[in-house]
mmCIF file of C-alpha atoms in Angstrom:
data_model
loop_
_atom_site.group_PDB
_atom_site.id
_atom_site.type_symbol
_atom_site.label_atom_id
_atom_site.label_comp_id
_atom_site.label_asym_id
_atom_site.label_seq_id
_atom_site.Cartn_x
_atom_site.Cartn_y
_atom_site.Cartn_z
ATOM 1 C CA UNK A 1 -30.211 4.725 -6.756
ATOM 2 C CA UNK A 2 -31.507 8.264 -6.237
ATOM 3 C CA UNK A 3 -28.624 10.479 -5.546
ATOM 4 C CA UNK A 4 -27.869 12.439 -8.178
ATOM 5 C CA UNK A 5 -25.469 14.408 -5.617
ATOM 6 C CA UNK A 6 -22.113 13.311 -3.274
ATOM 7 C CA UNK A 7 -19.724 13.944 -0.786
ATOM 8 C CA UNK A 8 -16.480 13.926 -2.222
ATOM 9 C CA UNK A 9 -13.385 15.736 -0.593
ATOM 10 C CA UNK A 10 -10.966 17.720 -3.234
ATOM 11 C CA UNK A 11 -7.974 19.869 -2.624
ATOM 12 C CA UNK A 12 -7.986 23.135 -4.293
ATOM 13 C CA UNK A 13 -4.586 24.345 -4.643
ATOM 14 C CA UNK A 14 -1.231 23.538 -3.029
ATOM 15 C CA UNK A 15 -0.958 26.363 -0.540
ATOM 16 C CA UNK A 16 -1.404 25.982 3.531
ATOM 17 C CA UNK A 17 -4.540 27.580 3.172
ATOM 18 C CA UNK A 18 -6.313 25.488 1.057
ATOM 19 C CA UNK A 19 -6.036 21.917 2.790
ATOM 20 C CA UNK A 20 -8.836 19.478 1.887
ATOM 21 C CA UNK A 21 -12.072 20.659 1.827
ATOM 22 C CA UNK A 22 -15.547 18.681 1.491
ATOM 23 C CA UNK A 23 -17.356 19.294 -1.622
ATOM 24 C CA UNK A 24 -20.886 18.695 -2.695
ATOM 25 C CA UNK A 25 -20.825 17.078 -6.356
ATOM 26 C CA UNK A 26 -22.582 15.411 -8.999
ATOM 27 C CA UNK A 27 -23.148 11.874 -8.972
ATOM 28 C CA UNK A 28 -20.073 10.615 -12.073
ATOM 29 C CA UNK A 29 -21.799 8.393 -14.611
ATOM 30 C CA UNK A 30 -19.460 5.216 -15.788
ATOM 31 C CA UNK A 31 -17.791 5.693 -19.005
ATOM 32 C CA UNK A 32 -16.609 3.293 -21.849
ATOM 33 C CA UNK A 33 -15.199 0.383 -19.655
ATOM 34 C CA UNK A 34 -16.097 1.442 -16.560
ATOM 35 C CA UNK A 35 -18.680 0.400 -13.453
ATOM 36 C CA UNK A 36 -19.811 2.865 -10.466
ATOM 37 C CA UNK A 37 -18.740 1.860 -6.935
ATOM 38 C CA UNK A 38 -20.818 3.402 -4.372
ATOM 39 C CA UNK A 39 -18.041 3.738 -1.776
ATOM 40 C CA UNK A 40 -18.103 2.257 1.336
ATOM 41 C CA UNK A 41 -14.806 2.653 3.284
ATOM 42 C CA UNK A 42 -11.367 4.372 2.282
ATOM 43 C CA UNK A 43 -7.734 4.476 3.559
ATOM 44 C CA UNK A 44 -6.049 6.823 4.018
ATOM 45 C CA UNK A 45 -1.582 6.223 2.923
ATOM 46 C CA UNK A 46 0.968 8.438 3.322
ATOM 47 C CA UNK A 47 1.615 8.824 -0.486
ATOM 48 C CA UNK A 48 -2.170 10.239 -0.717
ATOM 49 C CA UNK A 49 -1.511 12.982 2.057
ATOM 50 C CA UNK A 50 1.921 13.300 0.173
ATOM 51 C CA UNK A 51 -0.096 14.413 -2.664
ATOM 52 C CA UNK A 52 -2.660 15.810 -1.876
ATOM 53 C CA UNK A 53 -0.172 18.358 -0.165
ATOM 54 C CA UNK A 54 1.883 18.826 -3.634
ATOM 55 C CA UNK A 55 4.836 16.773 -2.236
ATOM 56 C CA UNK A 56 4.395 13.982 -4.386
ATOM 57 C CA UNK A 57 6.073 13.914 -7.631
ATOM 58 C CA UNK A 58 2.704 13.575 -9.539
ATOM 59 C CA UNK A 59 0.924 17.087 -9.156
ATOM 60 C CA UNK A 60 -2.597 16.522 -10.702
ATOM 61 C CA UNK A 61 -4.237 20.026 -11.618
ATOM 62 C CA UNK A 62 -6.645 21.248 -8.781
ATOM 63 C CA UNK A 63 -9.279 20.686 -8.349
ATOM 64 C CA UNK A 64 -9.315 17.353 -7.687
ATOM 65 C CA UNK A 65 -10.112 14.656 -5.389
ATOM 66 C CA UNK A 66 -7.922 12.507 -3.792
ATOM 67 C CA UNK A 67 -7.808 8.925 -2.266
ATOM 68 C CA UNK A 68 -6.486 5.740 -3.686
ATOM 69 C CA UNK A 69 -7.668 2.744 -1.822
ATOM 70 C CA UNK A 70 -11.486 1.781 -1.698
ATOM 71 C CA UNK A 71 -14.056 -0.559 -0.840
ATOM 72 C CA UNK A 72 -17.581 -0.698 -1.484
ATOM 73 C CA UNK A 73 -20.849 -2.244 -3.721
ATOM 74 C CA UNK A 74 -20.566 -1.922 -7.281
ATOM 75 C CA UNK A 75 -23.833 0.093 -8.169
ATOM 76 C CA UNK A 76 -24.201 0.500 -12.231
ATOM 77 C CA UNK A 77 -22.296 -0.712 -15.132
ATOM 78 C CA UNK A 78 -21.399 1.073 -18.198
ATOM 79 C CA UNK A 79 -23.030 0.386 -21.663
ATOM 80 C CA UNK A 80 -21.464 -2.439 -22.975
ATOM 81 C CA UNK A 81 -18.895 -3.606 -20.842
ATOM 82 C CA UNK A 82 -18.399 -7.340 -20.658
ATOM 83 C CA UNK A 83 -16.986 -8.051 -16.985
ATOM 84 C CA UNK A 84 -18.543 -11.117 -14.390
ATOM 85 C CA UNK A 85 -19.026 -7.858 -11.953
ATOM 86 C CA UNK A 86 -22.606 -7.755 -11.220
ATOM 87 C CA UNK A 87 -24.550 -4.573 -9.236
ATOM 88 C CA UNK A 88 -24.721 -5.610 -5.400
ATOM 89 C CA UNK A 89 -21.178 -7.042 -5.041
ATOM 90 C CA UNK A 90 -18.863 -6.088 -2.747
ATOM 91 C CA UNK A 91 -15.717 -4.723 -4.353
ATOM 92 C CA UNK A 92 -12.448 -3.141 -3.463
ATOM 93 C CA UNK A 93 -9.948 -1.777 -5.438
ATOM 94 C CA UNK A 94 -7.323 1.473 -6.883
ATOM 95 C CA UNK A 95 -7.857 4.701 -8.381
ATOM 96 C CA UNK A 96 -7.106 8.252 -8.019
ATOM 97 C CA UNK A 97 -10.066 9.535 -6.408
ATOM 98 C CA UNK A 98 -11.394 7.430 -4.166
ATOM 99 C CA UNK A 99 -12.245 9.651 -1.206
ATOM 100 C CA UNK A 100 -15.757 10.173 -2.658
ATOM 101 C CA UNK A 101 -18.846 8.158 -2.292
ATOM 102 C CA UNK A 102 -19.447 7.538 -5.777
ATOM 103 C CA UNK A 103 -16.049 6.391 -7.882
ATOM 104 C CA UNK A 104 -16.309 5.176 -11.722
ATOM 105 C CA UNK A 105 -13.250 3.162 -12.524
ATOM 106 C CA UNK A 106 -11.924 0.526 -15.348
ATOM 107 C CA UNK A 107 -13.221 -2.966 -14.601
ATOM 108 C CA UNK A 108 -9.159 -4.066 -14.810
ATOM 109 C CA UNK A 109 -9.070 -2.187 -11.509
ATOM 110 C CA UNK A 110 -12.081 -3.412 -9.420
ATOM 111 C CA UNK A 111 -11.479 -6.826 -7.691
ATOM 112 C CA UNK A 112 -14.593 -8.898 -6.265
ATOM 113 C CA UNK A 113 -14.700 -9.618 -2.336
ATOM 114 C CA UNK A 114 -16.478 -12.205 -0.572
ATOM 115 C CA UNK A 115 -19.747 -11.058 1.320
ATOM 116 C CA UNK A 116 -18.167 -11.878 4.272
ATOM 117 C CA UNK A 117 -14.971 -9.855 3.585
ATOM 118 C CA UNK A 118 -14.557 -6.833 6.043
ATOM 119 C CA UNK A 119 -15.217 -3.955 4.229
ATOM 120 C CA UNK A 120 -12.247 -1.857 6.400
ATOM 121 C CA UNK A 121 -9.914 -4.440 5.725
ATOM 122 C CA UNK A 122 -11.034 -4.730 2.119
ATOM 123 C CA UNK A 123 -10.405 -0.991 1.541
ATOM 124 C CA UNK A 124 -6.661 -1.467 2.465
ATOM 125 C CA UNK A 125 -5.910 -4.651 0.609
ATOM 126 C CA UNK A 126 -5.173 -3.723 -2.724
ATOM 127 C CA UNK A 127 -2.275 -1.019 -3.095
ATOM 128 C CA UNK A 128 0.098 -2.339 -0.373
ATOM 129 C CA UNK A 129 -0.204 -6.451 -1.239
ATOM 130 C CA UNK A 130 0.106 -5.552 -5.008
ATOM 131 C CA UNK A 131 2.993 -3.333 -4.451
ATOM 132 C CA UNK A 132 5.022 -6.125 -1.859
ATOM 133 C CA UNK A 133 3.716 -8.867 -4.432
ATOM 134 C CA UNK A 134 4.825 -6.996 -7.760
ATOM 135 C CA UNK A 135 8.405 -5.811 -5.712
ATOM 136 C CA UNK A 136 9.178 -9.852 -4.313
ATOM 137 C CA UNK A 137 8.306 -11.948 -7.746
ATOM 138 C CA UNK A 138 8.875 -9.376 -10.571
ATOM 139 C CA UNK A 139 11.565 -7.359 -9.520
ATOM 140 C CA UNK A 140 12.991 -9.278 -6.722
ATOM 141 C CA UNK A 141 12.666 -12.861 -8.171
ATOM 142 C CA UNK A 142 12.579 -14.191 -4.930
ATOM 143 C CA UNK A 143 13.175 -17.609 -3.955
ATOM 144 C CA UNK A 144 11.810 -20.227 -1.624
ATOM 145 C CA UNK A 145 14.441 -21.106 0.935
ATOM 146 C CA UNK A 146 15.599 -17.678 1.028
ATOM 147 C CA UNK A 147 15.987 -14.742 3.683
ATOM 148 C CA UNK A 148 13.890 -11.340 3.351
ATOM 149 C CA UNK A 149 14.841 -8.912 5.673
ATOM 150 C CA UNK A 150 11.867 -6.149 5.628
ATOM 151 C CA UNK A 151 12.897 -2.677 6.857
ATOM 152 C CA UNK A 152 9.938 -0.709 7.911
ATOM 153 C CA UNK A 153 8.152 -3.948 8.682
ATOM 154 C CA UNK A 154 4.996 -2.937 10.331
ATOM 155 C CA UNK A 155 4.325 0.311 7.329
ATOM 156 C CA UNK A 156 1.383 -0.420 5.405
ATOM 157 C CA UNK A 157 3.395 -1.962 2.804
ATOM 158 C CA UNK A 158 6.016 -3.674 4.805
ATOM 159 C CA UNK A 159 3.731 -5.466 6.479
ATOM 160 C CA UNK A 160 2.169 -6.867 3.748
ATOM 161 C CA UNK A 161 6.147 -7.929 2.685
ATOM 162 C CA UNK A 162 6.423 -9.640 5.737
ATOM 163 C CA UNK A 163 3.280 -11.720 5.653
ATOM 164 C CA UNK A 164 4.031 -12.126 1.445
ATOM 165 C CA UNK A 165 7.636 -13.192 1.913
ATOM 166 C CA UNK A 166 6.509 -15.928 4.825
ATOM 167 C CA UNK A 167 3.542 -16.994 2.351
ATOM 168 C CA UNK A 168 6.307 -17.882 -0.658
ATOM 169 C CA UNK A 169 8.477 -19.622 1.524
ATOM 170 C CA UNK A 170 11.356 -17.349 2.642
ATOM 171 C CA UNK A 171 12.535 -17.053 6.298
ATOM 172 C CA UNK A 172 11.670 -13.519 6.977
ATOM 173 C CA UNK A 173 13.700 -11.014 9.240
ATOM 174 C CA UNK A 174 11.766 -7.626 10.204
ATOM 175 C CA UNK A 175 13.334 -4.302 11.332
ATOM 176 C CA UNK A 176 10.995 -2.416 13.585
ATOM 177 C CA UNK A 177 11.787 0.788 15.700
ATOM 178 C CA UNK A 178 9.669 -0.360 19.169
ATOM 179 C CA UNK A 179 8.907 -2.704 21.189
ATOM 180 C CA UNK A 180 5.080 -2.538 20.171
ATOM 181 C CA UNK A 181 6.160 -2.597 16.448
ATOM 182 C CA UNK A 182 8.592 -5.775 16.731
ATOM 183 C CA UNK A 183 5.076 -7.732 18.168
ATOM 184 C CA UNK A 184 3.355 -7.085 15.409
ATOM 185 C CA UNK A 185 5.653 -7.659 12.982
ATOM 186 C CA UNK A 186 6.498 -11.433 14.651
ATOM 187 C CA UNK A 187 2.094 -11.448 14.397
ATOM 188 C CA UNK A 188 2.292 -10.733 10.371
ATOM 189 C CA UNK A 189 4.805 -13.571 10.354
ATOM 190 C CA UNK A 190 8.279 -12.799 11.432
ATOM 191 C CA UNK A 191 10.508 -15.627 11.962
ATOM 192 C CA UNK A 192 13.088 -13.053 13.671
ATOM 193 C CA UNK A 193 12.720 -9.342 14.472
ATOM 194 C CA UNK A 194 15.863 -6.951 14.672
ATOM 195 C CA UNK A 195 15.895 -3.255 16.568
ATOM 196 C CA UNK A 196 17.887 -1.004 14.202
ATOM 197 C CA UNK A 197 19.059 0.790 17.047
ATOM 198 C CA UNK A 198 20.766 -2.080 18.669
ATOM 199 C CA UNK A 199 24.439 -1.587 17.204
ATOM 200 C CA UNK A 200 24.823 -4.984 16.446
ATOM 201 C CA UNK A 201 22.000 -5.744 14.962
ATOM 202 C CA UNK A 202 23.928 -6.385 11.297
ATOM 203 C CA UNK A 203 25.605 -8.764 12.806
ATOM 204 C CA UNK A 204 22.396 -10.583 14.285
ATOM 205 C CA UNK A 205 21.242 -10.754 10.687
ATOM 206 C CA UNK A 206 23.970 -12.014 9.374
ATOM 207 C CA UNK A 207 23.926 -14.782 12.382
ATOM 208 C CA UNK A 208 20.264 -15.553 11.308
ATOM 209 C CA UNK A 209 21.193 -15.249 7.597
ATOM 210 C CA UNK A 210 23.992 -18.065 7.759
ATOM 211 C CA UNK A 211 26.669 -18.637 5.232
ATOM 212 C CA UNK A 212 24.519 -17.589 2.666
ATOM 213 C CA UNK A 213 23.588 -14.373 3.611
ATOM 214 C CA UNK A 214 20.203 -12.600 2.830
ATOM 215 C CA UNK A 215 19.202 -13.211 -0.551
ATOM 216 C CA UNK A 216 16.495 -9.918 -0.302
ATOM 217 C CA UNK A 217 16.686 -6.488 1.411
ATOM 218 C CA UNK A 218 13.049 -4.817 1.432
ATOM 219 C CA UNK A 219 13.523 -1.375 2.123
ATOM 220 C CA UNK A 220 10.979 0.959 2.402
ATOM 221 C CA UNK A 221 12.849 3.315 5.045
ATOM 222 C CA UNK A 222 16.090 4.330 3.315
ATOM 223 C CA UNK A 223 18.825 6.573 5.211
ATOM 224 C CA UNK A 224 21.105 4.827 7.527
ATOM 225 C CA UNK A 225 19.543 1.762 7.516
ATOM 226 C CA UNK A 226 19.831 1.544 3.410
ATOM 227 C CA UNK A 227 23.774 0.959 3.885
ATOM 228 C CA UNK A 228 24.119 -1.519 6.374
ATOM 229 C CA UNK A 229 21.337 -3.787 5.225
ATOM 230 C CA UNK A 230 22.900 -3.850 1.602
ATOM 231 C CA UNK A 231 26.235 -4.953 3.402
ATOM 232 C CA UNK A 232 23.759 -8.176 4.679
ATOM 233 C CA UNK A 233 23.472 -9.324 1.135
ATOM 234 C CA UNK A 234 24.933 -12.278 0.369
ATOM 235 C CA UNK A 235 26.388 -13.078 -3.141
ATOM 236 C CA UNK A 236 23.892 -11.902 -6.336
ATOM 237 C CA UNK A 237 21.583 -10.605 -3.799
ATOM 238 C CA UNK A 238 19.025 -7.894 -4.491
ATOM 239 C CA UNK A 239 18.059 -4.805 -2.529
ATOM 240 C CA UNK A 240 14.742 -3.264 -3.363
ATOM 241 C CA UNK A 241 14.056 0.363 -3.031
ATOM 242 C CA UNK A 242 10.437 0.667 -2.264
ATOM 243 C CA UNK A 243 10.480 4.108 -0.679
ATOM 244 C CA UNK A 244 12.239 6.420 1.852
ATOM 245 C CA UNK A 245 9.782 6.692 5.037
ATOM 246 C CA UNK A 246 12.804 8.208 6.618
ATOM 247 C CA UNK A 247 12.952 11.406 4.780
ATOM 248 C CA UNK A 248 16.462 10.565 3.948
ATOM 249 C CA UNK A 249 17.971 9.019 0.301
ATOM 250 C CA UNK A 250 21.508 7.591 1.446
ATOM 251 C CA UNK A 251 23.788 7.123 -1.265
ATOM 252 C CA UNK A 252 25.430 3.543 -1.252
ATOM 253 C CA UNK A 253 29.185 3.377 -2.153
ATOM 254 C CA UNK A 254 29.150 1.528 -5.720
ATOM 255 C CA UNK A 255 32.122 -0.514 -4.796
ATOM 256 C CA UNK A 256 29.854 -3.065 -2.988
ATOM 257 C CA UNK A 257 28.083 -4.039 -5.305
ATOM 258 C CA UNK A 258 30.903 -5.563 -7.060
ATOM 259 C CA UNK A 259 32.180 -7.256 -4.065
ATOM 260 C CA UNK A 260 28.569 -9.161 -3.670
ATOM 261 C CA UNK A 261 27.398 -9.165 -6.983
ATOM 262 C CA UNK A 262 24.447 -7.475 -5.738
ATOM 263 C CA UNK A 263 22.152 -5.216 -7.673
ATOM 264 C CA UNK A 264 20.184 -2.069 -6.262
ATOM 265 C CA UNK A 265 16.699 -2.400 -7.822
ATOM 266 C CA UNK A 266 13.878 0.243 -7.939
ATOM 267 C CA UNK A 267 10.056 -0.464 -6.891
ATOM 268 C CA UNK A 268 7.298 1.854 -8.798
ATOM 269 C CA UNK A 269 4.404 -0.261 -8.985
ATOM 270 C CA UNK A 270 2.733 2.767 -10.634
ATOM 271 C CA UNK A 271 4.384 3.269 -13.393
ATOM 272 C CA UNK A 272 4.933 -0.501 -13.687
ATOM 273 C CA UNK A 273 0.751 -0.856 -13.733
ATOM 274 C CA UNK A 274 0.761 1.938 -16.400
ATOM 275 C CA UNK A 275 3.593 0.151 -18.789
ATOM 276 C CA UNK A 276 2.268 -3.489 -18.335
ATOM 277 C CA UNK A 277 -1.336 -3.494 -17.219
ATOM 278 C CA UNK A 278 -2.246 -6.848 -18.076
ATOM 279 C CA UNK A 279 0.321 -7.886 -15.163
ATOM 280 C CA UNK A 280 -0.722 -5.600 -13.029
ATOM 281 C CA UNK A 281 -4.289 -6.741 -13.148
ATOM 282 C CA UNK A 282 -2.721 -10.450 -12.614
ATOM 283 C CA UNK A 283 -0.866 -9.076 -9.446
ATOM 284 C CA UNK A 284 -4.081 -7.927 -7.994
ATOM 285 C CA UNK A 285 -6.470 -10.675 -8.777
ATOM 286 C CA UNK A 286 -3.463 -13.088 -7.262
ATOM 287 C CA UNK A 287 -4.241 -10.578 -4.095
ATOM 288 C CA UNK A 288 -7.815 -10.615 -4.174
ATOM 289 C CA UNK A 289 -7.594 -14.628 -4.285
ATOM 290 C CA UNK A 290 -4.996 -14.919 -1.650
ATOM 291 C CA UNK A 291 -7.461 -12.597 0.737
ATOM 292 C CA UNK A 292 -10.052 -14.746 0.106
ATOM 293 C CA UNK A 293 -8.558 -17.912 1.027
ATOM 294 C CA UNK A 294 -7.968 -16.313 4.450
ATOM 295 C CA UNK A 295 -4.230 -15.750 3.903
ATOM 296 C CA UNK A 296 -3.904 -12.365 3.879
ATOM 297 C CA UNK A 297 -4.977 -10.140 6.372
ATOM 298 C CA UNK A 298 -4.312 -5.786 6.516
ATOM 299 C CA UNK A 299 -3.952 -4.739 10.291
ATOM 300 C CA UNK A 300 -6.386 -1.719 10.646
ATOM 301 C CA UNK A 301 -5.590 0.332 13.544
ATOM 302 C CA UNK A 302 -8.866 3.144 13.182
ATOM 303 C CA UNK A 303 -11.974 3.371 11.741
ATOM 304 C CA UNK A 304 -13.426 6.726 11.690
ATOM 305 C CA UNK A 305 -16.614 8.505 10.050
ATOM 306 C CA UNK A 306 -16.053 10.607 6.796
ATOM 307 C CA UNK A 307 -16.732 13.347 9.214
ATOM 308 C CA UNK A 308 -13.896 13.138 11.167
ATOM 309 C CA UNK A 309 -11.492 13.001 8.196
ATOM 310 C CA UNK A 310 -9.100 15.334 9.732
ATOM 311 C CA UNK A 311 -8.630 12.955 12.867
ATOM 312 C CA UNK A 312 -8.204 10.175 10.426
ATOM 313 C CA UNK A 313 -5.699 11.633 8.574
ATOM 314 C CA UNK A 314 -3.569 12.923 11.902
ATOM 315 C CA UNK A 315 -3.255 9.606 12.646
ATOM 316 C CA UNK A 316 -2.563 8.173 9.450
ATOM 317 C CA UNK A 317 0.477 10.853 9.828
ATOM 318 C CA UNK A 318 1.428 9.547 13.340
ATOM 319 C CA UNK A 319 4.528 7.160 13.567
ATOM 320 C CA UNK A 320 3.020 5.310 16.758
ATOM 321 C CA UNK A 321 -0.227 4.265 14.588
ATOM 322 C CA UNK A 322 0.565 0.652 13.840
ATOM 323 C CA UNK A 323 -1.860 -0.162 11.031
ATOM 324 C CA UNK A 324 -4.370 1.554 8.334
ATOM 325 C CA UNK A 325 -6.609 4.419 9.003
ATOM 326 C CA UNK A 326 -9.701 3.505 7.126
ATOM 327 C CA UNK A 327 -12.650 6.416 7.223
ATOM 328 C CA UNK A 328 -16.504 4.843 6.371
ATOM 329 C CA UNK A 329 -19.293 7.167 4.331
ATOM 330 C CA UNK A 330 -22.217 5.925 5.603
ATOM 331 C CA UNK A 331 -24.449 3.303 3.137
ATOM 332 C CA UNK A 332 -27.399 1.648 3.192
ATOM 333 C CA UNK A 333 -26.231 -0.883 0.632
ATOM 334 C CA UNK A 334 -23.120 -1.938 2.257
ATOM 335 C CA UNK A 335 -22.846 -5.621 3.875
#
């Protein structure tokens, strides 16, 4: 490698008028633990706009660069370091600061993908499957045999619920706003899809639910929709709060939860990575393996060049998107 330069994009304050700028940097050597990715592709999530905008409730000090999901070839190892990586593979994984074409991050972090993995597919694996995988066995304890009704089924991470749910055995019900979005939510694996705007569409859970009930809310849309889907639980259910795509936290009367025996369980996959890394890394190599086999797959809607970033990320922002927005820096070493 002869760069000693890169293209990274940073945000330099919080206000309007400092958005996200492209930056010419040095080339970051790997530190104790680490190995270089020279990056490949990137998505783009709502949580790193969210951020990089100071809406997020981490607020790193500018400058710095943003980005969380990557693909690309791992290019140098640190000093040391005893990890099966080798230079040349093809590697995807999680860090702050992956909109750059050079990122150095812990091995723990960096998963191996096949040659013939798609590299804009492969940039959008890791932080949605962890997160649905980490929210249905660890906090959710889900079951085979039992129903998962996904609200916000065709987000990035809902739709990796849906096709995660179907995959351990549960009958899966998916809430989607459109027409459009109800297809591709029965395509990631659906058994049933609901309109929330249909008025009885509690009750047409509760039909496909039987006597039973659902045994798993997956809600990453809170408002309205937060209320009514807890009243779908059946006894000792469990309703995960992933997120609020809505805009709107809805507070649940208390009284129901005594009534089904239900719980009301939070999903931060960050902080749970941070507390217990060693399952964390467990989560993601059970991702990287399931991928692999063919079982997985992220829906990418766009693929744009680096230099149209600000398209990219307008329709990253835009409801009718169905699927990632993945932008490519352009590599010679890349597959």
């Amino acid at each position: 490698m002869n760069e000693t330069t890169m293209k990274a994009l940073r945000v330099h304050g919080y206000e309007p008028q400092h958005g996200i700028q492209c930056d010419e940097l040095p080339v970051p050597e790997p530190g104790p633990g680490q190995v270089r990715v020279r990056v490949a592709a990137c998505g783009i999530s709502f949580v790193d706009l969210l951020l990089a905008r100071g809406g997020y409730q981490v607020r790193p000090n500018p400058p710095f660069i943003p980005g969380s999901e990557f693909c690309g070839v791992l290019d140098a190892v640190a000093p040391g370091v005893q990890t099966p990586l080798q230079p040349g593979q093809l590697v995807c994984g999680t860090r702050q600061g992956a909109w750059a074409q050079f990122i150095c991050v812990d091995t723990g972090r960096v998963h191996r993908v096949g040659p013939q993995a798609s590299v804009t597919e492969a940039a959008v694996l890791m932080a949605p499957y962890a997160t649905a995988l980490y929210a249905l066995l660890d906090r959710g304890h889900l079951r085979a045999g039992e129903t998962v009704l996904v609200l916000g089924a065709t987000g990035a991470v809902g739709h990796a619920a849906v096709q995660l749910a179907r995959l351990l055995g549960a009958q899966v019900l998916a809430v989607a706003s459109t027409p459009a979005k109800r297809e591709a939510a029965l395509q990631a694996g659906a058994h049933q899809v609901l309109d929330p705007a249909d008025p009885e569409w509690k009750a047409q859970v509760r039909q496909h639910a039987g006597a039973a009930g659902v045994g798993l809310v997956f809600d990453t849309v809170g408002g309205d929709l937060t209320d009514t889907a807890f009243r779908t639980l059946g006894w000792e259910g469990r309703h995960l709060m992933v997120g609020f795509a809505s805009g709107h936290i809805h507070a649940l009367k208390s009284s129901l939860a005594i009534v089904k025996g239900a719980s009301l369980i939070g999903v931060d996959y960050r902080q749970a990575g941070e507390r217990a890394p060693v399952r964390a890394t467990a989560i993601r190599d059970e991702v990287a393996t399931l991928y692999a086999q063919g079982r997985l797959r992220p829906r990418v809607h766009s693929v744009l060049p680096f230099a149209q970033f600000d398209e990219a990320a307008r329709l990253a922002q835009d409801r009718h998107t169905l699927g990632r927005v993945v932008f490519t820096f352009p590599t010679q070493d890349t597959p």
